[in-house]
Amino acid sequence: MIGRVKDSAHSSAPSASDSNAEASMTRAADWSIARAAAHAPGAPLVTIIGDGQLARMMQQEAVELGLSARVLAGSAAASAAQVTADVVLGDYTNKAHVLEVSTDADAVTFDHEHVPNEFLDELIAAGINVQPQPKALINAQDKLIQRQRLSELGAPVPAFTAIENTEDAASFWATTGGKVCLKARRGGYDGKGVWFPDSEAELNELVAELLDQDVPLMAEEKVVLVRELSALVARTPSGEAKAWPITESVQERGICVEAVAPAPGHDGEVLNQARELSRTIATELDVTGVLAVELFEFRDAEGELAISVNELAMRPHNTGHWTQNGSVTSQFEQHLRAVLDRPLGSTDLTAPATVMANVLGHDDADPAMPMHERMDQVWRRFPAAKIHMYGKDWRPRRKIGHVNLSLPADQPATDEAVAQLRREARLAADFLVAAEWSDGWTEA
Ligand code: ADP
């Protein structure tokens, strides 16, 4: 059922008598007046489809920019719904709901890539400004289409193939000498939908099982990674594009745990190549808003450092959270400016280096110490730590917040300084997870 958050609050109000019913109607009438006024007069309205932390942090920037933001949320308790004045409760897989939230918006954008493209095509046909558009989004929704399109553009990607049956899998196993990474074409996130089978038998079994469950598959060569990088760029419908410095990202069990910007010790040529690649992809695929190009750094046959594209995300991305405290313009602000086709902000660094460490729900159980107390302890030890929480409950390995920590402006980003910054950001994030210092530190 679609409904305004405050409508549903009204409908659950007791109305045993006529006077109660009347009072409830009055409140409903007041509410519709209040709702109109909830939009900044004369300011653009951006509809964000999605209710997670990315929508929440876009909303935060919308406040600063004097914009109105509306979110289509699955529940009133969702991360973005908690902090947004204009929340519509509904389902992004329901066309009527998507239409309802979009009709009067100046731009419609997303915090995920899963809205069915046929709905978006209909919105566009009805004259609604959808950014990014389905012709771009398809390349972030389907990993096989993405690989095919990137190859056409001449972008480096690992060797890949479609997997329609176990024969395809057996032949790819033979071609790659058993270096196989199997992926669900759609719907994967945080490493869900990525498998590294140890034997051909295991690959065959996996493929048979997944195809039986109607999971469309592809396979690609398993790369021996030097590390993972991310190239973030924002682009407007008019074609202005601005890239941030390349970020290094660290993944554990398929989940991003840390990002460092600028990527330390980086080979200048690879860096330029990665930045240029992100611009080319944004332009050629006609991406609008923020594009994150996740990259693998590896050694080629000659032993030289090289990059290939792992994945594209067409929205603000976890590897860009550092921009909130380390760049003149954050990725969330830039995304809003980009989808509204407004001039883009500077992507210059405001600190020699910034580290972002994710706060993931504890593996076993949430510690008894309340989160606000954990935050106080972190601030006492690391007063420069910027903690960003998403208003989410604990669940094992769930992303519930992140910590950004920057080097002071006058401290050069030497290897030692960056290594120390990484340790401190990690310590702070780990404390928020476990309520104890992983280095055994005790307050004097
Ligand atoms: P998701 O869509 O779940 O984020 P990804 O395709 O980004 O999945 O893969 C998750 C992680 O798995 C990557 O960040 C990387 O660490 C590892 N990975 C994915 N593909 C490969 C590959 N071809 N070779 C080596 N590692 C890979």
Short mmCIF file of C-alpha atoms and ligand atoms in Angstrom, two decimals, residues 143 158 181 183 188-192 194 196 220-223 225 228 251 254 294 296 310-311, ligand 1:
data_model
loop_
_atom_site.label_atom_id
_atom_site.label_comp_id
_atom_site.label_asym_id
_atom_site.label_seq_id
_atom_site.Cartn_x
_atom_site.Cartn_y
_atom_site.Cartn_z
CA LYS A 143 27.06 -7.54 -15.16
CA PRO A 158 38.83 -9.50 -17.16
CA CYS A 181 34.93 -16.14 -10.67
CA LYS A 183 28.75 -14.06 -10.78
CA GLY A 188 24.32 -8.87 -6.27
CA TYR A 189 25.76 -6.57 -3.61
CA ASP A 190 28.40 -6.75 -0.89
CA GLY A 191 29.82 -9.93 -2.40
CA LYS A 192 26.45 -11.72 -2.44
CA VAL A 194 30.00 -13.75 -6.34
CA PHE A 196 35.14 -18.54 -6.34
CA GLU A 220 35.04 -14.08 -15.54
CA GLU A 221 38.69 -14.70 -14.95
CA LYS A 222 39.77 -14.55 -11.32
CA VAL A 223 42.30 -11.74 -11.14
CA LEU A 225 44.77 -8.42 -7.24
CA GLU A 228 41.23 -2.48 -5.54
CA GLN A 251 37.28 -5.38 0.70
CA GLY A 254 33.15 -9.06 -0.45
CA GLU A 294 35.38 -0.07 -9.29
CA PHE A 296 41.23 -4.01 -10.06
CA ASN A 310 35.29 -4.67 -11.95
CA GLU A 311 31.98 -2.91 -11.61
P1 ADP B 1 29.23 -6.98 -5.63
O1 ADP B 1 28.33 -6.64 -6.77
O2 ADP B 1 28.61 -7.90 -4.65
O3 ADP B 1 29.91 -5.79 -4.99
P2 ADP B 1 31.69 -7.53 -7.07
O4 ADP B 1 31.56 -8.00 -8.48
O5 ADP B 1 32.12 -6.11 -6.87
O6 ADP B 1 30.37 -7.87 -6.29
O7 ADP B 1 32.72 -8.47 -6.30
C1 ADP B 1 32.91 -8.36 -4.89
C2 ADP B 1 34.38 -8.53 -4.57
O8 ADP B 1 34.83 -9.83 -5.02
C3 ADP B 1 35.29 -7.55 -5.31
O9 ADP B 1 35.37 -6.34 -4.64
C4 ADP B 1 36.60 -8.32 -5.32
O10 ADP B 1 37.24 -8.25 -4.06
C5 ADP B 1 36.14 -9.76 -5.54
N1 ADP B 1 36.12 -10.06 -7.00
C6 ADP B 1 35.10 -9.87 -7.85
N2 ADP B 1 35.42 -10.24 -9.10
C7 ADP B 1 36.68 -10.71 -9.04
C8 ADP B 1 37.59 -11.23 -10.01
N3 ADP B 1 37.26 -11.38 -11.29
N4 ADP B 1 38.84 -11.57 -9.59
C9 ADP B 1 39.21 -11.44 -8.30
N5 ADP B 1 38.39 -10.95 -7.33
C10 ADP B 1 37.14 -10.58 -7.70
#
